[in-house]
């Protein structure tokens, strides 16, 4: 353990990897140190892995994403905590469901003081989740089933347990001395706001070891990396290379707006941050074509588009970014029985470059904060949310979809249909496909992180462990408990929410218009009905037009649609292939049941058009 | 003798004028249904599209005893190939030609837009675009079906052409105020793009107004009644906590109306009126009250209180600011679009004469109009149902919630709260309600309870 040859050359300070936990027997950063003080880091070549298939550069534009927490999905070794091997063992289910890409929140080595976003070694896996080899196995098995995998990566900061930080504080003149933002006092960058105002009083914290202050935009145990230092910029690109070499399909880049600091600015969205993202993107395009970057920028769409980069070249920063305000607007629209909240936000959403796509979601682990919006929008949101406790709960993160919608099957279907047909790649949250519930007694975040409910067996089929060892108790109430809601029983029932969701994913996949089509809001005189077209022109010039009509009201509604552009076309309902009356010159009349929706194909193609390719 | 292959505009006019006394009362836009038509005098006929089919613009003077009103008609004539229009559009025949009301014939109405873009002059009619307006030709139109006193054609989801059915000479306030508001950059109107002007008794008369069509819009009445429907279906207590709450929309509507008022002030200015005008206003209110009370016995109990409330207006301090206003504002005259609320139809009260409609009025008249409309929206579900006290109570709670939100929004923009001008606002609202009592008594007896309930409530607030 204490072999001086594999530890720091400076015998007076602790080894740089001393703060890492549980990685003694696994390759990790700083397990040995070279003569010049450089930390030895694991390399992709150390791990056996498959080669990636030929890239399909635009796959992410039509992919259905599935956010899955490794901890919560399946426990392979009976220790009560989900792990990578467990997730691998459930890939058949995900393939059967029809998802195209898994999004894994961080699974790296971490002291877990910020849900794993405090990474203590970018090149090691949190021991309770498994090893890098387990991750490679997950990648290979997923790829074999046509499923891609992306994960979160925090560029902005590390945990203070990271060997880089330990080396930096102990050896200011060593190779890591300038890896973090150090200062003799705490007076610089006074215009940068404090993000976590509840826990932090300053963006500077004094380190008694080095005798200087270090800069942190988030918690004081998460020192910001110094992106002014070319070595840091290269080191972070090397971290990306490590995982990309192992076969990962992309990253969700966490906290991207904060990479650089500059006196006299708020330290957000600085031009140099964009420059660096362009550099990262160029590396990915050059060395790993077909892999993607997804920006986490919890900001208004008009600001987020900056992270797609230059539209003239189809975008040269991130391939994807989340559209945050759409989610609360969907809830607001159905609650108000009014299409305006959704139509407005989509109208305010700028065009994005050709080579990019939004990610949209109903639930995930992030929340929209009203602080990020314009004054006008804030007034609007407050006017709509202020007195209505249910509306406020909807933008928070502590509820799952089914309980938010009072387990109303019609609404669950309507919301899912909206998610799958509005512009952007949909992101499902694990368990929502079976209508899992939440446990509000577990507190803010854990409420929606309970074990996946596989079967009515012990621990919901999630783990063989003694129930007391399971990381969180599975949901057990009569409505949402695992005896009532589980994959096994729903897979056996053609009318279950799970079977329905699977069918809808399959229908979506048959029509590229859902993924790639232009969004055309049809307006109309009935404010409770949201109707839109998705219009996609195939490379051969044929048009694929999908018409979506959604009744946001709980009461039945008529609607007259202005479809004169499609006079002569016959709408074909997409789930049952039922042909509806032909469209004439006059407005097209439809009636919808409460919270009902229709998806139609409108193209005037003959039989040729009915046979559409799956790819 | 063979039939002529084509018919002339004058032949059409003659035949149509003869057929109109029987045909007019079946048309929704015809305002004189309650009086017998004693004669129809042809005034003018202009061929808009020659040949077969033929499109003729007709102006006729409809006499009803000592009343007479001038109306315009679009008449189509076809020999073969009957158009796909409703049977009720058929007016008569001229030889083998069928004559019909042509606003539903998309083959013919396309001509109107083209004439506007071309800046055509045909007979007395001048077709013009507004300065700087870019309008595209060659679009087909269909009439919107919800309209009452006019007929509007929507061209390709881009433009809407409103044909004023009843023609009056003089400055058309709808056109005038739209132009003034466009001039100052008002964002709460549908942009005016063109017009058609004719001549009546030697004076110019506005025939039609072309505006930007807003395909994303839903009208305020539908929006509000959607909320009422939701509220009535749930026995919850606070309308602000209900799913279909309209409060946020009502507040933004109030802000939009205040903005339009400020824009009208900027464009056309404010005037002051003195005691004489107040007295005239009071006596007009009192006269209306006397007239309606004589016909509607249910109003009798409230007459003394109403008289007293109206009389208080005469005691208001003068001079009082007045300005151009909408004049007939209600939830059916506003549209919710993706960019916010839009106000339509600045024609003023359609039953009023043009001089009356041009009268400078208080902005509170528009506020009172919307407040009345909230009462109507709240109570419309009760109409024709068995009386139900708890439902009536809930309707009032909804109305109060939204009336208050509307005033909040108005006050935030205007800088002063309309509710602070209690005396005038209440009088204007009650005056409007008295008018409604008269109207409902004559036309929709089922609805009489709506304005009567409002009067009872407003009057009792006065007592307390």
Coordinates of C-alpha atoms in Angstrom, one line a residue, chain B residues 35-343:
Chain B
X35 CA -89.4 44.8 -39.2
X36 CA -91.2 44.1 -42.4
X37 CA -89.4 45.0 -45.6
X38 CA -91.6 47.5 -47.5
X39 CA -89.3 48.0 -50.5
X40 CA -85.8 47.4 -51.9
X41 CA -84.4 50.2 -54.0
X42 CA -81.5 49.4 -56.3
X43 CA -78.6 51.9 -55.8
X44 CA -75.6 50.7 -57.7
X45 CA -74.3 47.7 -59.6
X46 CA -70.6 47.1 -60.5
X47 CA -69.3 44.2 -62.5
X48 CA -66.2 42.8 -60.7
X49 CA -65.7 39.8 -63.0
X50 CA -67.3 39.6 -66.4
X51 CA -68.5 36.6 -68.3
X52 CA -69.9 33.3 -67.0
X53 CA -69.5 33.0 -64.1
X54 CA -70.2 36.7 -63.4
X55 CA -69.6 38.5 -60.2
X56 CA -71.5 41.7 -59.4
X57 CA -71.2 44.1 -56.5
X58 CA -74.7 45.4 -55.6
X59 CA -75.8 48.2 -53.3
X60 CA -79.4 48.3 -52.3
X61 CA -81.5 50.5 -50.1
X62 CA -83.8 48.4 -47.9
X63 CA -86.9 50.3 -46.8
X64 CA -88.7 49.2 -43.7
X65 CA -91.5 51.7 -43.1
X66 CA -89.9 54.9 -42.1
X67 CA -86.5 53.3 -41.7
X68 CA -84.1 52.6 -44.5
X69 CA -80.7 51.1 -44.5
X70 CA -78.2 50.5 -47.3
X71 CA -76.6 47.1 -47.7
X72 CA -74.1 45.6 -50.1
X73 CA -74.2 42.2 -51.7
X74 CA -71.9 40.1 -53.7
X75 CA -73.9 38.3 -56.3
X76 CA -72.7 35.5 -58.6
X77 CA -74.4 34.4 -61.7
X78 CA -73.7 31.1 -63.4
X79 CA -75.4 29.4 -66.3
X80 CA -73.8 26.0 -66.0
X81 CA -71.7 24.5 -63.3
X82 CA -73.5 25.5 -60.1
X83 CA -71.0 26.4 -57.4
X84 CA -70.7 24.5 -54.2
X85 CA -72.5 27.0 -51.9
X86 CA -75.4 26.6 -49.5
X87 CA -78.9 26.5 -50.8
X88 CA -79.8 29.5 -48.7
X89 CA -77.3 31.5 -50.8
X90 CA -79.6 31.1 -53.9
X91 CA -81.4 34.4 -54.6
X92 CA -83.2 33.7 -57.9
X93 CA -82.7 33.1 -61.5
X94 CA -82.2 35.3 -64.6
X95 CA -83.2 33.1 -67.5
X96 CA -81.0 30.1 -67.4
X97 CA -78.6 31.8 -65.0
X98 CA -78.7 31.1 -61.3
X99 CA -78.1 34.1 -59.1
X100 CA -76.7 33.5 -55.7
X101 CA -75.0 35.3 -52.8
X102 CA -71.3 34.7 -53.8
X103 CA -69.2 35.1 -50.7
X104 CA -69.0 31.3 -50.4
X105 CA -67.9 30.9 -54.0
X106 CA -64.1 30.7 -53.8
X107 CA -63.8 30.8 -57.6
X108 CA -65.3 34.3 -57.6
X109 CA -64.1 35.9 -54.4
X110 CA -60.5 35.4 -55.3
X111 CA -61.1 38.4 -57.6
X112 CA -61.6 40.8 -54.7
X113 CA -58.1 40.4 -53.4
X114 CA -56.6 40.7 -56.8
X115 CA -58.5 44.0 -57.4
X116 CA -57.1 45.4 -54.1
X117 CA -53.5 44.5 -55.0
X118 CA -54.0 45.9 -58.5
X119 CA -55.4 49.2 -57.0
X120 CA -58.3 48.9 -59.4
X121 CA -61.1 51.4 -59.9
X122 CA -64.4 49.9 -61.1
X123 CA -67.5 52.0 -61.3
X124 CA -67.7 53.8 -58.0
X125 CA -65.4 51.4 -56.2
X126 CA -61.8 52.1 -55.4
X127 CA -59.7 49.1 -54.3
X128 CA -56.4 50.1 -52.5
X129 CA -53.6 48.7 -50.4
X130 CA -52.4 50.7 -47.5
X131 CA -49.2 52.6 -48.0
X132 CA -46.2 50.2 -47.6
X133 CA -48.4 47.1 -47.3
X134 CA -47.2 44.1 -49.3
X135 CA -50.1 41.9 -50.3
X136 CA -49.8 38.7 -52.4
X137 CA -52.3 38.0 -55.2
X138 CA -54.0 34.9 -56.4
X139 CA -55.2 33.4 -53.1
X140 CA -58.5 31.6 -52.7
X141 CA -60.9 32.5 -49.9
X142 CA -63.5 31.0 -47.7
X143 CA -65.9 32.9 -45.5
X144 CA -65.7 32.6 -41.7
X145 CA -68.9 31.2 -40.3
X146 CA -69.1 32.7 -36.9
X147 CA -69.8 36.2 -37.9
X148 CA -72.9 38.2 -37.1
X149 CA -73.3 41.6 -38.7
X150 CA -70.6 41.5 -41.4
X151 CA -69.1 38.9 -43.8
X152 CA -65.4 38.2 -43.7
X153 CA -63.4 36.2 -46.2
X154 CA -60.1 34.5 -45.3
X155 CA -57.5 34.4 -48.1
X156 CA -55.1 31.5 -47.8
X157 CA -54.7 31.9 -44.1
X158 CA -52.9 35.2 -44.7
X159 CA -55.5 37.9 -45.1
X160 CA -59.0 38.7 -44.0
X161 CA -61.3 40.9 -46.0
X162 CA -64.2 42.2 -44.0
X163 CA -67.2 43.3 -46.0
X164 CA -69.3 45.8 -44.1
X165 CA -72.8 44.6 -44.9
X166 CA -74.6 47.7 -43.8
X167 CA -73.1 50.8 -45.5
X168 CA -72.9 54.2 -44.0
X169 CA -71.4 57.4 -45.4
X170 CA -68.6 59.2 -43.7
X171 CA -65.4 58.2 -42.0
X172 CA -65.5 54.5 -41.1
X173 CA -64.1 54.3 -37.5
X174 CA -62.8 50.8 -38.0
X175 CA -60.6 51.9 -40.9
X176 CA -59.7 55.2 -39.3
X177 CA -58.7 53.8 -35.9
X178 CA -56.8 50.8 -37.5
X179 CA -54.8 53.3 -39.6
X180 CA -54.1 55.5 -36.6
X181 CA -53.0 52.5 -34.5
X182 CA -50.8 51.1 -37.3
X183 CA -49.2 54.6 -37.6
X184 CA -48.1 54.5 -33.9
X185 CA -46.9 50.9 -34.1
X186 CA -49.6 49.4 -31.9
X187 CA -48.9 45.6 -31.5
X188 CA -52.4 44.7 -30.4
X189 CA -54.2 45.0 -33.7
X190 CA -54.4 42.9 -36.9
X191 CA -52.5 45.1 -39.3
X192 CA -54.7 46.9 -41.9
X193 CA -53.5 46.1 -45.4
X194 CA -56.0 47.6 -47.8
X195 CA -59.6 48.8 -48.2
X196 CA -62.4 49.2 -50.7
X197 CA -64.3 52.5 -50.8
X198 CA -67.4 53.3 -52.7
X199 CA -69.8 56.3 -53.0
X200 CA -73.1 56.7 -51.3
X201 CA -75.3 59.7 -51.8
X202 CA -72.2 61.4 -53.3
X203 CA -70.2 60.7 -50.1
X204 CA -67.4 58.2 -49.7
X205 CA -68.5 55.0 -47.9
X206 CA -66.2 52.2 -46.7
X207 CA -67.1 48.9 -48.4
X208 CA -64.4 46.6 -47.0
X209 CA -61.3 46.4 -44.9
X210 CA -58.4 44.0 -45.7
X211 CA -56.3 43.0 -42.7
X212 CA -53.6 40.5 -41.8
X213 CA -55.2 37.2 -40.8
X214 CA -54.0 35.5 -37.6
X215 CA -54.3 31.8 -38.1
X216 CA -53.0 31.1 -34.6
X217 CA -55.7 33.0 -32.9
X218 CA -58.6 31.9 -30.7
X219 CA -61.2 34.3 -29.6
X220 CA -61.5 35.6 -26.1
X221 CA -65.0 34.4 -25.6
X222 CA -64.0 30.8 -26.4
X223 CA -61.0 31.1 -24.2
X224 CA -63.0 32.4 -21.3
X225 CA -65.9 29.9 -21.6
X226 CA -63.3 27.1 -21.8
X227 CA -62.2 28.2 -18.3
X228 CA -65.8 28.5 -17.1
X229 CA -66.6 25.0 -18.3
X230 CA -63.7 23.7 -16.3
X231 CA -64.6 25.7 -13.2
X232 CA -68.2 24.6 -13.3
X233 CA -67.3 21.0 -13.7
X234 CA -65.2 21.0 -10.4
X235 CA -66.6 21.8 -7.1
X236 CA -63.3 23.3 -6.0
X237 CA -63.4 26.6 -4.2
X238 CA -60.8 29.0 -5.6
X239 CA -60.8 29.7 -9.3
X240 CA -57.2 30.8 -9.2
X241 CA -56.2 27.2 -8.1
X242 CA -58.3 25.6 -10.8
X243 CA -56.7 23.9 -13.8
X244 CA -58.5 26.1 -16.4
X245 CA -57.9 29.4 -14.6
X246 CA -58.3 32.4 -16.9
X247 CA -56.8 34.9 -14.4
X248 CA -53.4 35.2 -16.0
X249 CA -55.0 35.7 -19.5
X250 CA -57.5 38.2 -18.1
X251 CA -54.7 40.2 -16.6
X252 CA -52.7 40.2 -19.8
X253 CA -55.9 41.2 -21.7
X254 CA -56.3 44.1 -19.3
X255 CA -52.8 45.2 -20.0
X256 CA -53.4 44.9 -23.7
X257 CA -56.5 47.0 -23.6
X258 CA -54.7 49.7 -21.6
X259 CA -51.9 49.7 -24.1
X260 CA -54.4 50.1 -27.0
X261 CA -56.0 53.0 -25.1
X262 CA -52.6 54.6 -24.6
X263 CA -51.8 54.1 -28.3
X264 CA -55.1 55.7 -29.4
X265 CA -54.3 58.6 -27.1
X266 CA -50.9 59.0 -28.7
X267 CA -52.3 58.7 -32.2
X268 CA -55.4 60.8 -31.9
X269 CA -55.2 62.7 -28.7
X270 CA -57.3 63.3 -25.6
X271 CA -60.0 65.9 -25.2
X272 CA -61.8 67.3 -22.2
X273 CA -65.5 67.4 -21.8
X274 CA -67.5 69.6 -19.4
X275 CA -70.7 69.5 -17.5
X276 CA -72.9 69.7 -20.6
X277 CA -71.5 66.5 -21.9
X278 CA -71.9 64.8 -18.5
X279 CA -75.5 65.9 -18.3
X280 CA -76.1 64.6 -21.9
X281 CA -74.5 61.3 -21.0
X282 CA -76.7 61.0 -17.9
X283 CA -79.9 61.9 -19.8
X284 CA -79.0 59.3 -22.5
X285 CA -78.6 56.7 -19.8
X286 CA -81.8 57.7 -18.1
X287 CA -83.7 57.7 -21.4
X288 CA -82.5 54.2 -22.2
X289 CA -83.5 53.0 -18.8
X290 CA -87.0 54.5 -19.1
X291 CA -87.4 52.9 -22.6
X292 CA -86.3 49.5 -21.5
X293 CA -88.1 49.5 -18.2
X294 CA -91.3 50.3 -20.0
X295 CA -90.9 47.1 -22.0
X296 CA -89.4 44.8 -19.4
X297 CA -91.3 44.6 -16.1
X298 CA -88.5 42.6 -14.4
X299 CA -86.4 45.7 -14.4
X300 CA -89.0 47.8 -12.5
X301 CA -87.6 47.1 -9.0
X302 CA -84.2 48.4 -9.9
X303 CA -85.2 51.6 -11.6
X304 CA -84.9 54.0 -8.7
X305 CA -81.5 52.7 -7.7
X306 CA -80.3 52.8 -11.3
X307 CA -81.5 56.4 -11.8
X308 CA -79.7 57.4 -8.7
X309 CA -76.4 55.8 -9.8
X310 CA -76.7 57.4 -13.3
X311 CA -77.4 60.7 -11.7
X312 CA -74.1 60.5 -9.7
X313 CA -72.3 60.9 -13.0
X314 CA -73.5 64.4 -13.4
X315 CA -71.8 65.3 -10.1
X316 CA -68.4 64.1 -11.2
X317 CA -65.7 66.8 -11.3
X318 CA -65.2 68.3 -14.7
X319 CA -63.4 68.6 -17.1
X320 CA -63.3 64.9 -17.7
X321 CA -60.8 63.3 -20.1
X322 CA -62.2 61.5 -23.1
X323 CA -60.6 60.0 -26.2
X324 CA -61.1 57.5 -29.0
X325 CA -62.0 54.1 -27.7
X326 CA -63.1 50.8 -29.2
X327 CA -66.7 51.5 -28.3
X328 CA -68.1 47.9 -28.4
X329 CA -65.5 46.0 -26.6
X330 CA -66.3 42.5 -25.3
X331 CA -64.6 39.1 -25.2
X332 CA -65.7 38.2 -28.7
X333 CA -63.8 41.2 -30.1
X334 CA -60.4 40.1 -28.8
X335 CA -58.2 37.3 -30.1
X336 CA -55.5 35.4 -28.2
X337 CA -52.6 34.9 -30.6
X338 CA -49.1 33.6 -30.0
X339 CA -47.8 37.1 -29.5
X340 CA -50.5 38.1 -27.1
X341 CA -54.0 39.7 -27.2
X342 CA -55.3 41.4 -30.4
X343 CA -58.3 43.7 -30.5

